[in-house]
Tab-separated table of N, CA and C in Angstrom:
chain	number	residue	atom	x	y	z
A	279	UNK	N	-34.596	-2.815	18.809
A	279	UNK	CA	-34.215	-4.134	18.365
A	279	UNK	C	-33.159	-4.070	17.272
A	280	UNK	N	-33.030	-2.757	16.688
A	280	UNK	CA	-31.733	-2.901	15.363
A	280	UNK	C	-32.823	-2.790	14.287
A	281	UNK	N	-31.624	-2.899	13.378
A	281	UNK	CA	-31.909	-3.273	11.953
A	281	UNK	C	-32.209	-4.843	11.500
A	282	UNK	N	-32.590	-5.055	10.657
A	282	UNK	CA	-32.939	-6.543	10.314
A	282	UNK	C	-32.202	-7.052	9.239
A	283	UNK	N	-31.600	-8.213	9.279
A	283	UNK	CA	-30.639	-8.587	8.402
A	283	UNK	C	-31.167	-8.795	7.155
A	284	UNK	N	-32.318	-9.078	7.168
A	284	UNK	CA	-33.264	-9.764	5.534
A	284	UNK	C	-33.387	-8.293	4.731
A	285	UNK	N	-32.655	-7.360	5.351
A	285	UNK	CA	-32.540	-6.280	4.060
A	285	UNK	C	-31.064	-5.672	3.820
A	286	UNK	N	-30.478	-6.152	4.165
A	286	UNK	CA	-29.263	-5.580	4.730
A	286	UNK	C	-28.519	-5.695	2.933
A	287	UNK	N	-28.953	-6.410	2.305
A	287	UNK	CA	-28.314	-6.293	0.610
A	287	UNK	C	-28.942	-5.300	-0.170
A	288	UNK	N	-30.002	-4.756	0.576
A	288	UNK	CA	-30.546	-3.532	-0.294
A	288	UNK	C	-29.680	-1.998	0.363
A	289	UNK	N	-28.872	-2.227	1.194
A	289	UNK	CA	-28.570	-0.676	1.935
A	289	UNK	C	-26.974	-1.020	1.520
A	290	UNK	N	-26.540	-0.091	1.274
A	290	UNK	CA	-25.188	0.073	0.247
A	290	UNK	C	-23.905	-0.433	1.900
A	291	UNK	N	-23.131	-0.692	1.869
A	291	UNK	CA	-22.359	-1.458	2.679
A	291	UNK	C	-21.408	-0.221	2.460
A	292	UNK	N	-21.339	0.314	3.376
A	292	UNK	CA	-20.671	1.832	3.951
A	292	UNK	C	-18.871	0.688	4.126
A	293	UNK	N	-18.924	0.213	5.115
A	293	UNK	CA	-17.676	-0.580	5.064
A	293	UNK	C	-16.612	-1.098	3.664
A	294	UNK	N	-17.099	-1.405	3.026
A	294	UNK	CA	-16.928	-2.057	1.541
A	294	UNK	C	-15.887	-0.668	1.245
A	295	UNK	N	-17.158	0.745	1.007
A	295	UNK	CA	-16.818	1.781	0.524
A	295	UNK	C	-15.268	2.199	1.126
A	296	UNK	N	-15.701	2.042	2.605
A	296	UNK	CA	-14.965	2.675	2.854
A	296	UNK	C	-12.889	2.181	3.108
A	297	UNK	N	-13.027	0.481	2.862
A	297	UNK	CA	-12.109	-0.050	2.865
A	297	UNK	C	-11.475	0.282	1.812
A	298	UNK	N	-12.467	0.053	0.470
A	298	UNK	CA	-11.752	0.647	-0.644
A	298	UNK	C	-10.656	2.177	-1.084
A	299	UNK	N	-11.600	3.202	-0.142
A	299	UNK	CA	-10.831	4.169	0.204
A	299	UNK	C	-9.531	4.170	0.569
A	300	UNK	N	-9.743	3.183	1.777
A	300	UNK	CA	-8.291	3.467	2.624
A	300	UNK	C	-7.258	2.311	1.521
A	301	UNK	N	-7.849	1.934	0.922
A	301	UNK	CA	-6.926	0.950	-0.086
A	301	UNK	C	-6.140	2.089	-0.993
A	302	UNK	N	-6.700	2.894	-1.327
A	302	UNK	CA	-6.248	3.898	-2.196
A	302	UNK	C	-5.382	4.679	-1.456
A	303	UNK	N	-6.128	5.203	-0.433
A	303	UNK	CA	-4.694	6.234	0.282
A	303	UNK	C	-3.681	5.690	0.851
A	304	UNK	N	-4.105	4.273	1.015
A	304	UNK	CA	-2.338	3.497	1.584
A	304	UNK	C	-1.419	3.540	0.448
A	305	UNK	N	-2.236	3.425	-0.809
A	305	UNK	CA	-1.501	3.124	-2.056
A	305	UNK	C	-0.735	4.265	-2.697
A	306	UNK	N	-1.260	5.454	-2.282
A	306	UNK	CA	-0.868	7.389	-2.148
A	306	UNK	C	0.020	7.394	-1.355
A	307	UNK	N	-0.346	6.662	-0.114
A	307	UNK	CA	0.847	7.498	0.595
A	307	UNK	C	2.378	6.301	0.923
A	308	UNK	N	1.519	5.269	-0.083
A	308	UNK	CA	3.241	4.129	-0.130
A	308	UNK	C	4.455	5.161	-0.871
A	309	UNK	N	3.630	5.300	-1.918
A	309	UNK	CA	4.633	6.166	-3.285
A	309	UNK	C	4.751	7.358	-3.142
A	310	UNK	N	4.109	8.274	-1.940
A	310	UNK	CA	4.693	9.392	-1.514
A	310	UNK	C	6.103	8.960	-0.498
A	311	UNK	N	5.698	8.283	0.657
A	311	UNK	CA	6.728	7.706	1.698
A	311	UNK	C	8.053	7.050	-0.020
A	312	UNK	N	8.146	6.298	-0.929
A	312	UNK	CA	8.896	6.139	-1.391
A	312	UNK	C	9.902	7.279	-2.250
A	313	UNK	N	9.063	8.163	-2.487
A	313	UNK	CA	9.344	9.190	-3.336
A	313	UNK	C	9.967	10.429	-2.117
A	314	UNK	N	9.906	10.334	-1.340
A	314	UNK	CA	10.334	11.037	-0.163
A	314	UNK	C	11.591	10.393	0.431
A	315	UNK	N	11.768	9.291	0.577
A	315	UNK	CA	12.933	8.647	0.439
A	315	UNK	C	14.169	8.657	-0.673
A	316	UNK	N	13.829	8.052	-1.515
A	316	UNK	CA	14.614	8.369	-2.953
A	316	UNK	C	14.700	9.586	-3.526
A	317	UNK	N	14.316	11.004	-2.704
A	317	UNK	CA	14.280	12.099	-3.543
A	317	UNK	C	14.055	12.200	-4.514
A	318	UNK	N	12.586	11.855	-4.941
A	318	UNK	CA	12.273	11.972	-6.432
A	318	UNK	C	10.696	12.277	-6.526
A	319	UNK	N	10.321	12.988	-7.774
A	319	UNK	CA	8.871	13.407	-7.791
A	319	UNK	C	7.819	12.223	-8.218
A	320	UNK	N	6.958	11.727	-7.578
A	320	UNK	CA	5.799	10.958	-7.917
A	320	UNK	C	5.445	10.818	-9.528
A	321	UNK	N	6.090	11.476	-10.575
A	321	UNK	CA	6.220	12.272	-12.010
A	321	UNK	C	7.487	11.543	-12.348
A	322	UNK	N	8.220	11.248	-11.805
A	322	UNK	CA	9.528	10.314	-12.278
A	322	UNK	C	9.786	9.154	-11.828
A	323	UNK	N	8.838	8.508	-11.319
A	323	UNK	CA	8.852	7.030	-10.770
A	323	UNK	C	7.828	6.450	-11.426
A	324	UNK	N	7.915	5.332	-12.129
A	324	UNK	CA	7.108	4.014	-12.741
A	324	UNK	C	6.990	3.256	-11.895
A	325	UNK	N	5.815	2.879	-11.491
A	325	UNK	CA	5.541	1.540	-10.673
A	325	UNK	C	5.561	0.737	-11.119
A	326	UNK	N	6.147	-0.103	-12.494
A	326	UNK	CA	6.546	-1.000	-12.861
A	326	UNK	C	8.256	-0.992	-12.955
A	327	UNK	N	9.245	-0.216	-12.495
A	327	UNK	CA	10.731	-0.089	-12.764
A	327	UNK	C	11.217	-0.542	-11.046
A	328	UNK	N	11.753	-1.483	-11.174
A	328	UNK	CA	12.592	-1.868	-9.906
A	328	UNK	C	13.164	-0.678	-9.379
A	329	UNK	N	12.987	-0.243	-7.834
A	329	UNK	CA	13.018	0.654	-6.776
A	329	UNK	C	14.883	0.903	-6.904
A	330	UNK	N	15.739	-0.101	-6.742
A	330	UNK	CA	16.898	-0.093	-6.960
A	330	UNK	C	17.535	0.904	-8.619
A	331	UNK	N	16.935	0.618	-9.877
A	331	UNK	CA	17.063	1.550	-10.443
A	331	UNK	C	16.795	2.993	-10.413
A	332	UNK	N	15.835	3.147	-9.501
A	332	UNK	CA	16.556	5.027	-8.996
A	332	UNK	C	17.040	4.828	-7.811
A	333	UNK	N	17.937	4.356	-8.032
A	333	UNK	CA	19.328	4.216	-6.756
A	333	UNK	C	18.973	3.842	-5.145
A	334	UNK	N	18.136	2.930	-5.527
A	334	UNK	CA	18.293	2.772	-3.762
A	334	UNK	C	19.218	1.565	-3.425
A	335	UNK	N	19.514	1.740	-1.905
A	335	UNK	CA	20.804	1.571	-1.899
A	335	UNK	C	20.562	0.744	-0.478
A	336	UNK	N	21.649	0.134	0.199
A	336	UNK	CA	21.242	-0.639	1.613
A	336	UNK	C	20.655	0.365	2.434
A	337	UNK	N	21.289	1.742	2.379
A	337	UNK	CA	21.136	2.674	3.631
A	337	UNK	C	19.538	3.183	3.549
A	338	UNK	N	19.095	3.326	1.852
A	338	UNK	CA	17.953	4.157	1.699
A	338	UNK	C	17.029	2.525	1.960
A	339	UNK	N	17.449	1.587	1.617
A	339	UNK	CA	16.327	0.599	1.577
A	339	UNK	C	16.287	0.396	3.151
A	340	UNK	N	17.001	0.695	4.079
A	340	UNK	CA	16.785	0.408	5.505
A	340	UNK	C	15.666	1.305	5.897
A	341	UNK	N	15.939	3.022	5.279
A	341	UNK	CA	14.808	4.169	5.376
A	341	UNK	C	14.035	4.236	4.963
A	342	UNK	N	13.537	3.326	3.773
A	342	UNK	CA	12.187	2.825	3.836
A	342	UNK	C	11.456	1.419	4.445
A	343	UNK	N	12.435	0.444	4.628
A	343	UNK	CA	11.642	-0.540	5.218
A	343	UNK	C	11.095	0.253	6.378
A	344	UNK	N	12.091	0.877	6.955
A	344	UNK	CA	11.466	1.387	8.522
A	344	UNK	C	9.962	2.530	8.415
A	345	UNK	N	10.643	3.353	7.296
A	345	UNK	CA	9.201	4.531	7.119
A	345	UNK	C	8.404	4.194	6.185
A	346	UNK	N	8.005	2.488	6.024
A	346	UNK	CA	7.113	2.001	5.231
A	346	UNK	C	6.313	1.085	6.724
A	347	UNK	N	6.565	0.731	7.779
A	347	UNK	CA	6.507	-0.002	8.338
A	347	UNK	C	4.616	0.255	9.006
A	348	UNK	N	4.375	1.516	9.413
A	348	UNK	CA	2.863	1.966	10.037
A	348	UNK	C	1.847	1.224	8.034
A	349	UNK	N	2.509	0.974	7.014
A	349	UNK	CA	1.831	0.607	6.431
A	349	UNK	C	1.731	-1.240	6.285
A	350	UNK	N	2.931	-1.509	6.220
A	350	UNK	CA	3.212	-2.783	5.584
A	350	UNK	C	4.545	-2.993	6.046
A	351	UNK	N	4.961	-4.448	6.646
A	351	UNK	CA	6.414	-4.686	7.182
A	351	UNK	C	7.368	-5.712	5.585
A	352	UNK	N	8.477	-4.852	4.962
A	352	UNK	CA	9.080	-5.281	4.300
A	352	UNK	C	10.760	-5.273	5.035
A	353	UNK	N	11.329	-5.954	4.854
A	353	UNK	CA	12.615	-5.765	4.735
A	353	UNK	C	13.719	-5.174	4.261
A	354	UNK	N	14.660	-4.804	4.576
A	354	UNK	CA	16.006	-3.867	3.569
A	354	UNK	C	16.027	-4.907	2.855
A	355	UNK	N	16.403	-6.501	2.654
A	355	UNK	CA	16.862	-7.416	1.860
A	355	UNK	C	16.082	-7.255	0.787
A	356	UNK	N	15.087	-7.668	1.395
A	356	UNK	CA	13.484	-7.531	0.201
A	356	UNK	C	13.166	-6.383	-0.694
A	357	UNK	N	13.724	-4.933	-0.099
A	357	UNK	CA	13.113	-4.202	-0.789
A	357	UNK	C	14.815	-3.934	-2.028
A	358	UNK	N	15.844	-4.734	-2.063
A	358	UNK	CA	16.819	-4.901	-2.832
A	358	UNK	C	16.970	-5.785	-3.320
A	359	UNK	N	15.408	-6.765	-3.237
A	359	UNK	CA	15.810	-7.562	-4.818
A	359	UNK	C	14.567	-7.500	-6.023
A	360	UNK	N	14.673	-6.319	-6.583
A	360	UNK	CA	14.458	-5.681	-7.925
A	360	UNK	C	12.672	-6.007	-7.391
A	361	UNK	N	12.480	-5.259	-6.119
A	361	UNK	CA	10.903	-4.837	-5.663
A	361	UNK	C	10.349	-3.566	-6.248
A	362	UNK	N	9.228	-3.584	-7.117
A	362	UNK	CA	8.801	-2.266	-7.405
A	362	UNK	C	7.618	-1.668	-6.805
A	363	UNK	N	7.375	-0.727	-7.174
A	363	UNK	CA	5.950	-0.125	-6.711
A	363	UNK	C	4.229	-0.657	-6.447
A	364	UNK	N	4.537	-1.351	-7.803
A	364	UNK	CA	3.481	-2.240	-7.901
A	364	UNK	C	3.451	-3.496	-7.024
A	365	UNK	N	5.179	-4.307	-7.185
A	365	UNK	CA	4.870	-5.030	-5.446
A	365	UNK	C	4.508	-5.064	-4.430
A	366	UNK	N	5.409	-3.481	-3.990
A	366	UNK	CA	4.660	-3.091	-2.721
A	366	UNK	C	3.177	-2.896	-2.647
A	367	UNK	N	2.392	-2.282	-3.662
A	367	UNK	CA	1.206	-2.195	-3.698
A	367	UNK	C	0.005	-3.518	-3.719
A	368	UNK	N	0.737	-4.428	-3.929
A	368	UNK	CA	0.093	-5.852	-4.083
A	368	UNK	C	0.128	-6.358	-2.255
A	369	UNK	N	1.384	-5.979	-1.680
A	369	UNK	CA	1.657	-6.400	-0.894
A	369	UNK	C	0.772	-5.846	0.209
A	370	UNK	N	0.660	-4.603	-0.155
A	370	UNK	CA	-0.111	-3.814	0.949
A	370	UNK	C	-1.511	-4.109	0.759
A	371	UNK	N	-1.946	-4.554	-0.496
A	371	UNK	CA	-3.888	-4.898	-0.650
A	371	UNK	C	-3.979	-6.090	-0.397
A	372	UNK	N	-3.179	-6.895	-0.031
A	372	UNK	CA	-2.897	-8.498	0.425
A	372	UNK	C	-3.311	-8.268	2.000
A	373	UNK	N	-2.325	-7.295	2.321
A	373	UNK	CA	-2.294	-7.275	3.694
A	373	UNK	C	-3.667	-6.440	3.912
A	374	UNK	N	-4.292	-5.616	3.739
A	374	UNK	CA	-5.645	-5.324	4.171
A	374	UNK	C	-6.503	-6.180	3.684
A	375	UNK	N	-6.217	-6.979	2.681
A	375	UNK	CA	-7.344	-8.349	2.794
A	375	UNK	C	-7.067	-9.053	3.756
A	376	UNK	N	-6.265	-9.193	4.153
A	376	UNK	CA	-6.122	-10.420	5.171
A	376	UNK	C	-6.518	-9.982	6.296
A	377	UNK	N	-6.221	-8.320	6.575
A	377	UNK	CA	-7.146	-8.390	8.007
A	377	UNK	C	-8.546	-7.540	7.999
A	378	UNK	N	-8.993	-7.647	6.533
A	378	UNK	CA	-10.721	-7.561	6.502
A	378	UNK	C	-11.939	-8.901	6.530
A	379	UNK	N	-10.557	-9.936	6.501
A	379	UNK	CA	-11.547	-11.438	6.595
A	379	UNK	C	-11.366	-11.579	7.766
């Protein structure tokens, strides 16, 4: 017959856990995929400093909209007007809320 729902707040919600996880490694591997782009070490990028101040440029912002895309769909336009790390990162826990409801 299953499990019974009238206990189901006492058994730790494996899902919860485990969304949170993947919240984190999307958030690892945004700023690796960015830092792999911009040639630069994870050690010299602020996620509060607009992406354009370490030089990205139309060509590099096209190479990441595209090799950001299996995470989150941004634009070249978008990611050139003074978008930082922390945007993208808002953007991407937006977007796994929206498809955990």
């Amino acid at each position: 017959m299953g499990p019974s729902y009238l206990y189901d707040h006492l058994v730790p919600n494996k899902e919860v856990d485990s969304l949170s996880d993947q919240r984190t490694e999307m958030a690892t591997s945004l700023l690796e995929i960015v830092c792999r782009i911009l040639g630069l070490k994870a050690e010299e990028i602020s996620i509060d400093v607009p992406l354009t101040t370490y030089g990205l440029d139309s060509l590099s912002a096209a190479a990441l909209s595209f090799a950001l895309r299996p995470l989150l769909v941004v634009s070249q336009v978008q990611l050139l007007v003074d978008v930082t790390i922390r945007d993208l990162q808002a953007r991407l826990v937006e977007g796994t809320i929206g498809l955990s409801l």
